[in-house]
Amino acid sequence: MFSAVSGAFDDLHRFDFVDATGDAARFVRFLERVDAQPHVQARRRRSYDLLWLTAADRVVDVGCGTGTVLGELGELGVQATGIDVSEEMVSRARKRVPAATVLHGDAEALPLPDGSMAGYRAERVYQHLHDARAALGEAWRVLRSGGRIVLVDQDWDALVIDSDDAAATRAVVRAFSDSLVDGRAGLKHRARLIDAGFREVEVEAETVALADSESMELIVGTVAQQASDALGPEAVQEWLAEQQRRADIGRFLALMTHVIASATR
């Protein structure tokens, strides 16, 4: 059984400072586990559909990580450019997808020319941004007229985990959501896109039921790490032990809500 105070999941949700941790490999392993999950793969494919891309279109994937999306877009014939704030992620993406352009840069100051992109995509990125308004201003700048933007993020306040202790579970979820730069980013996408001047703004919400042991480890282990101040280490360990017992007898269940917002420049 994992421990909430062991450090195994500490800060793995903070993709805004990967290089500063000095242990980027942990983030890479975590990211690759998440990206391999079937519901995450299906959501990526849906995001490609919403970009309305045709072969030879140019699209930027902001927060490209290790390059999973760059490779998949390349297979569709799209000219993909990846941007990531982490030098380590940029290096890995370049090795993984040599045909793609991968640049080190910030979502709030993209190293791209005005009107150079037909599509802009960011998945699980805006929850880590300090200035979403500036990032959307950059999206507007680099997109051509008629270009498409697709944002994918969770609303972490909407995470639901089955437990005999509802109060402790609410405290765990809230502590994790509050530990992010913007834990409710998914819920804010529609209003932010409208405020930024985008048109044809549409929002899809997908709630995924997760009941397998790997999901239990990824979700519970990560969110509980942030709850020690709110509940105390002993209470967190008790809550984790209950979740482990549920997993051991096939009774773990979490409902996670993802928001896909799309719009036109």
Short mmCIF file of C-alpha atoms in Angstrom, two decimals:
data_model
loop_
_atom_site.label_atom_id
_atom_site.label_comp_id
_atom_site.label_asym_id
_atom_site.label_seq_id
_atom_site.Cartn_x
_atom_site.Cartn_y
_atom_site.Cartn_z
CA MET A 1 0.00 0.00 0.00
CA PHE A 2 1.28 3.45 -0.85
CA SER A 3 1.72 6.23 1.69
CA ALA A 4 0.42 9.77 1.48
CA VAL A 5 3.55 11.07 3.15
CA SER A 6 6.10 8.94 1.31
CA GLY A 7 6.75 11.55 -1.36
CA ALA A 8 5.99 9.08 -4.17
CA PHE A 9 3.35 11.38 -5.64
CA ASP A 10 4.54 14.66 -4.17
CA ASP A 11 4.23 17.56 -6.62
CA LEU A 12 3.53 15.30 -9.61
CA HIS A 13 0.53 17.46 -10.41
CA ARG A 14 2.71 20.59 -10.73
CA PHE A 15 3.73 20.54 -14.37
CA ASP A 16 4.47 24.27 -14.14
CA PHE A 17 7.91 23.63 -12.63
CA VAL A 18 9.10 20.25 -13.91
CA ASP A 19 12.74 21.23 -14.53
CA ALA A 20 13.08 22.91 -11.15
CA THR A 21 12.37 19.63 -9.33
CA GLY A 22 15.59 18.09 -10.63
CA ASP A 23 13.67 14.85 -11.19
CA ALA A 24 11.90 15.32 -14.52
CA ALA A 25 11.97 11.57 -15.14
CA ARG A 26 9.24 11.11 -12.50
CA PHE A 27 7.00 13.52 -14.37
CA VAL A 28 7.69 11.79 -17.66
CA ARG A 29 6.73 8.40 -16.23
CA PHE A 30 3.58 9.85 -14.69
CA LEU A 31 2.61 11.64 -17.91
CA GLU A 32 3.11 8.55 -20.03
CA ARG A 33 0.95 6.46 -17.68
CA VAL A 34 -1.84 9.02 -17.89
CA ASP A 35 -1.56 9.45 -21.67
CA ALA A 36 -1.84 5.68 -22.19
CA GLN A 37 -5.23 5.41 -20.50
CA PRO A 38 -8.00 4.60 -23.01
CA HIS A 39 -10.28 7.46 -22.00
CA VAL A 40 -7.39 9.93 -22.36
CA GLN A 41 -6.58 8.55 -25.80
CA ALA A 42 -10.22 8.92 -26.87
CA ARG A 43 -10.30 12.51 -25.63
CA ARG A 44 -7.20 13.33 -27.66
CA ARG A 45 -8.87 11.99 -30.79
CA ARG A 46 -11.94 14.08 -30.07
CA SER A 47 -9.78 17.18 -29.71
CA TYR A 48 -8.31 16.54 -33.17
CA ASP A 49 -11.81 16.36 -34.65
CA LEU A 50 -12.73 19.69 -33.08
CA LEU A 51 -9.69 21.39 -34.63
CA TRP A 52 -11.26 20.82 -38.11
CA LEU A 53 -7.81 20.27 -39.58
CA THR A 54 -6.96 19.14 -43.07
CA ALA A 55 -3.67 17.69 -44.33
CA ALA A 56 -0.82 20.20 -44.39
CA ASP A 57 -2.51 22.52 -41.88
CA ARG A 58 -0.22 23.86 -39.17
CA VAL A 59 -1.21 23.36 -35.55
CA VAL A 60 0.51 24.13 -32.27
CA ASP A 61 0.25 21.83 -29.25
CA VAL A 62 0.94 23.99 -26.21
CA GLY A 63 2.32 21.99 -23.30
CA CYS A 64 3.33 19.19 -25.65
CA GLY A 65 5.08 17.11 -23.00
CA THR A 66 6.93 14.13 -24.46
CA GLY A 67 5.35 14.56 -27.90
CA THR A 68 2.49 12.06 -27.92
CA VAL A 69 0.16 14.49 -29.70
CA LEU A 70 2.85 15.62 -32.14
CA GLY A 71 3.31 12.05 -33.33
CA GLU A 72 -0.40 11.42 -33.70
CA LEU A 73 -1.00 14.66 -35.58
CA GLY A 74 1.94 13.88 -37.84
CA GLU A 75 0.29 10.59 -38.76
CA LEU A 76 -2.75 12.61 -39.85
CA GLY A 77 -0.58 14.65 -42.21
CA VAL A 78 -0.72 17.78 -40.06
CA GLN A 79 2.33 20.01 -39.58
CA ALA A 80 2.61 19.95 -35.80
CA THR A 81 4.60 22.33 -33.64
CA GLY A 82 5.09 21.59 -29.95
CA ILE A 83 5.73 24.15 -27.23
CA ASP A 84 6.68 23.29 -23.66
CA VAL A 85 8.01 25.28 -20.73
CA SER A 86 10.17 22.31 -19.67
CA GLU A 87 13.52 21.90 -21.42
CA GLU A 88 13.46 18.21 -20.46
CA MET A 89 10.08 17.68 -22.13
CA VAL A 90 11.24 19.54 -25.24
CA SER A 91 14.30 17.31 -25.48
CA ARG A 92 12.25 14.13 -25.14
CA ALA A 93 9.63 15.30 -27.65
CA ARG A 94 12.32 16.11 -30.23
CA LYS A 95 13.79 12.62 -29.89
CA ARG A 96 10.36 11.00 -30.03
CA VAL A 97 9.08 12.92 -33.06
CA PRO A 98 12.08 14.13 -35.09
CA ALA A 99 9.85 15.39 -37.90
CA ALA A 100 8.01 17.83 -35.64
CA THR A 101 9.11 21.31 -34.67
CA VAL A 102 9.47 21.47 -30.87
CA LEU A 103 10.29 24.74 -29.14
CA HIS A 104 10.98 25.76 -25.58
CA GLY A 105 8.52 28.47 -24.64
CA ASP A 106 5.78 29.78 -22.41
CA ALA A 107 2.06 29.65 -23.19
CA GLU A 108 1.91 33.32 -22.23
CA ALA A 109 4.61 34.29 -24.77
CA LEU A 110 4.61 31.84 -27.68
CA PRO A 111 7.70 31.86 -29.93
CA LEU A 112 5.55 31.87 -33.08
CA PRO A 113 4.69 34.46 -35.77
CA ASP A 114 1.32 36.19 -35.92
CA GLY A 115 -1.37 34.28 -37.81
CA SER A 116 0.90 31.32 -38.47
CA MET A 117 -1.35 28.52 -37.18
CA ALA A 118 -4.60 26.93 -38.32
CA GLY A 119 -5.06 25.24 -34.97
CA TYR A 120 -4.14 25.70 -31.31
CA ARG A 121 -4.46 22.92 -28.78
CA ALA A 122 -3.73 22.73 -25.05
CA GLU A 123 -4.58 19.72 -22.89
CA ARG A 124 -4.27 19.75 -19.09
CA VAL A 125 -2.26 22.97 -19.41
CA TYR A 126 -4.43 25.89 -18.33
CA GLN A 127 -4.83 24.43 -14.84
CA HIS A 128 -1.10 25.21 -14.45
CA LEU A 129 -1.11 28.75 -15.90
CA HIS A 130 -0.91 31.89 -13.81
CA ASP A 131 -2.29 34.16 -16.55
CA ALA A 132 -4.90 32.44 -18.70
CA ARG A 133 -5.91 35.77 -20.21
CA ALA A 134 -2.40 36.33 -21.55
CA ALA A 135 -2.25 32.76 -22.86
CA LEU A 136 -5.51 33.20 -24.76
CA GLY A 137 -4.23 36.49 -26.12
CA GLU A 138 -1.26 34.57 -27.50
CA ALA A 139 -3.58 31.93 -28.94
CA TRP A 140 -5.53 34.67 -30.72
CA ARG A 141 -2.31 36.21 -32.03
CA VAL A 142 -0.80 33.05 -33.53
CA LEU A 143 -4.05 31.74 -35.04
CA ARG A 144 -5.07 32.81 -38.51
CA SER A 145 -8.57 34.14 -39.12
CA GLY A 146 -10.92 31.16 -38.97
CA GLY A 147 -8.39 29.11 -37.01
CA ARG A 148 -9.58 26.76 -34.31
CA ILE A 149 -8.70 26.51 -30.62
CA VAL A 150 -9.35 23.47 -28.41
CA LEU A 151 -8.72 23.45 -24.66
CA VAL A 152 -8.96 20.34 -22.49
CA ASP A 153 -8.86 20.50 -18.70
CA GLN A 154 -10.42 18.94 -15.63
CA ASP A 155 -12.57 20.73 -13.12
CA TRP A 156 -10.89 19.27 -10.06
CA ASP A 157 -13.61 20.55 -7.71
CA ALA A 158 -15.92 18.12 -9.54
CA LEU A 159 -13.82 15.04 -8.74
CA VAL A 160 -15.94 12.52 -6.82
CA ILE A 161 -14.48 9.56 -4.92
CA ASP A 162 -16.63 6.98 -3.18
CA SER A 163 -15.82 6.75 0.53
CA ASP A 164 -17.41 6.01 3.89
CA ASP A 165 -16.08 9.38 5.09
CA ALA A 166 -17.69 11.99 2.84
CA ALA A 167 -16.33 14.95 4.81
CA ALA A 168 -12.73 13.73 4.62
CA THR A 169 -13.12 13.00 0.91
CA ARG A 170 -14.42 16.51 0.22
CA ALA A 171 -11.48 17.93 2.16
CA VAL A 172 -8.99 15.81 0.19
CA VAL A 173 -10.47 16.84 -3.16
CA ARG A 174 -10.65 20.53 -2.24
CA ALA A 175 -7.06 20.54 -0.93
CA PHE A 176 -5.82 19.08 -4.19
CA SER A 177 -7.86 21.45 -6.35
CA ASP A 178 -6.61 24.42 -4.36
CA SER A 179 -3.00 23.24 -4.63
CA LEU A 180 -3.09 23.71 -8.40
CA VAL A 181 -2.57 27.11 -9.95
CA ASP A 182 -6.12 26.93 -11.35
CA GLY A 183 -7.90 23.76 -10.30
CA ARG A 184 -11.22 24.85 -11.83
CA ALA A 185 -9.75 25.80 -15.22
CA GLY A 186 -12.04 23.50 -17.19
CA LEU A 187 -15.14 25.19 -15.87
CA LYS A 188 -13.76 28.62 -16.79
CA HIS A 189 -12.87 27.91 -20.41
CA ARG A 190 -16.17 28.99 -21.95
CA ALA A 191 -16.28 32.42 -20.33
CA ARG A 192 -12.58 33.00 -20.95
CA LEU A 193 -12.84 32.15 -24.64
CA ILE A 194 -15.80 34.49 -25.04
CA ASP A 195 -13.97 37.28 -23.20
CA ALA A 196 -10.94 36.75 -25.46
CA GLY A 197 -13.07 37.40 -28.55
CA PHE A 198 -13.45 33.87 -29.89
CA ARG A 199 -16.70 32.88 -31.62
CA GLU A 200 -18.61 29.62 -31.99
CA VAL A 201 -17.61 28.68 -28.44
CA GLU A 202 -18.77 25.18 -27.57
CA VAL A 203 -18.22 23.11 -24.43
CA GLU A 204 -18.41 19.37 -23.94
CA ALA A 205 -18.26 17.80 -20.49
CA GLU A 206 -17.27 14.18 -20.05
CA THR A 207 -17.47 12.38 -16.72
CA VAL A 208 -15.37 9.23 -16.66
CA ALA A 209 -16.00 6.42 -14.19
CA LEU A 210 -12.71 4.94 -12.97
CA ALA A 211 -12.78 1.73 -10.94
CA ASP A 212 -9.49 -0.05 -11.69
CA SER A 213 -6.48 -0.33 -9.40
CA GLU A 214 -4.18 1.76 -11.59
CA SER A 215 -6.66 4.64 -11.57
CA MET A 216 -6.95 4.30 -7.80
CA GLU A 217 -3.18 4.62 -7.46
CA LEU A 218 -2.88 7.54 -9.87
CA ILE A 219 -5.83 9.54 -8.57
CA VAL A 220 -5.93 8.74 -4.88
CA GLY A 221 -2.18 8.76 -4.40
CA THR A 222 -1.85 12.11 -6.08
CA VAL A 223 -4.76 13.99 -4.52
CA ALA A 224 -4.16 12.73 -0.98
CA GLN A 225 -0.60 14.06 -0.94
CA GLN A 226 -1.92 17.62 -0.68
CA ALA A 227 -4.37 16.98 2.18
CA SER A 228 -2.05 16.63 5.19
CA ASP A 229 -2.43 20.28 6.21
CA ALA A 230 -6.21 20.13 5.95
CA LEU A 231 -6.77 16.78 7.68
CA GLY A 232 -3.51 15.87 9.36
CA PRO A 233 -1.22 12.98 8.30
CA GLU A 234 -2.99 10.39 10.44
CA ALA A 235 -6.44 11.17 8.99
CA VAL A 236 -5.02 11.10 5.47
CA GLN A 237 -3.48 7.69 6.11
CA GLU A 238 -6.83 6.41 7.39
CA TRP A 239 -8.56 7.71 4.27
CA LEU A 240 -5.92 6.13 2.03
CA ALA A 241 -6.22 2.83 3.85
CA GLU A 242 -9.96 2.82 3.20
CA GLN A 243 -9.39 3.49 -0.49
CA GLN A 244 -6.85 0.67 -0.64
CA ARG A 245 -9.33 -1.70 1.01
CA ARG A 246 -11.94 -0.70 -1.54
CA ALA A 247 -9.52 -1.39 -4.37
CA ASP A 248 -8.55 -4.76 -2.91
CA ILE A 249 -12.19 -5.96 -2.99
CA GLY A 250 -13.15 -4.26 -6.26
CA ARG A 251 -15.14 -1.40 -4.72
CA PHE A 252 -13.04 1.63 -5.65
CA LEU A 253 -14.86 4.25 -7.74
CA ALA A 254 -13.97 7.78 -8.80
CA LEU A 255 -15.83 10.06 -11.19
CA MET A 256 -13.64 12.59 -12.96
CA THR A 257 -15.07 15.40 -15.09
CA HIS A 258 -13.16 16.64 -18.13
CA VAL A 259 -14.10 19.73 -20.14
CA ILE A 260 -13.34 20.14 -23.84
CA ALA A 261 -13.88 23.70 -25.03
CA SER A 262 -13.56 24.68 -28.69
CA ALA A 263 -13.93 27.93 -30.57
CA THR A 264 -13.05 29.81 -33.77
CA ARG A 265 -10.73 32.78 -34.20
#
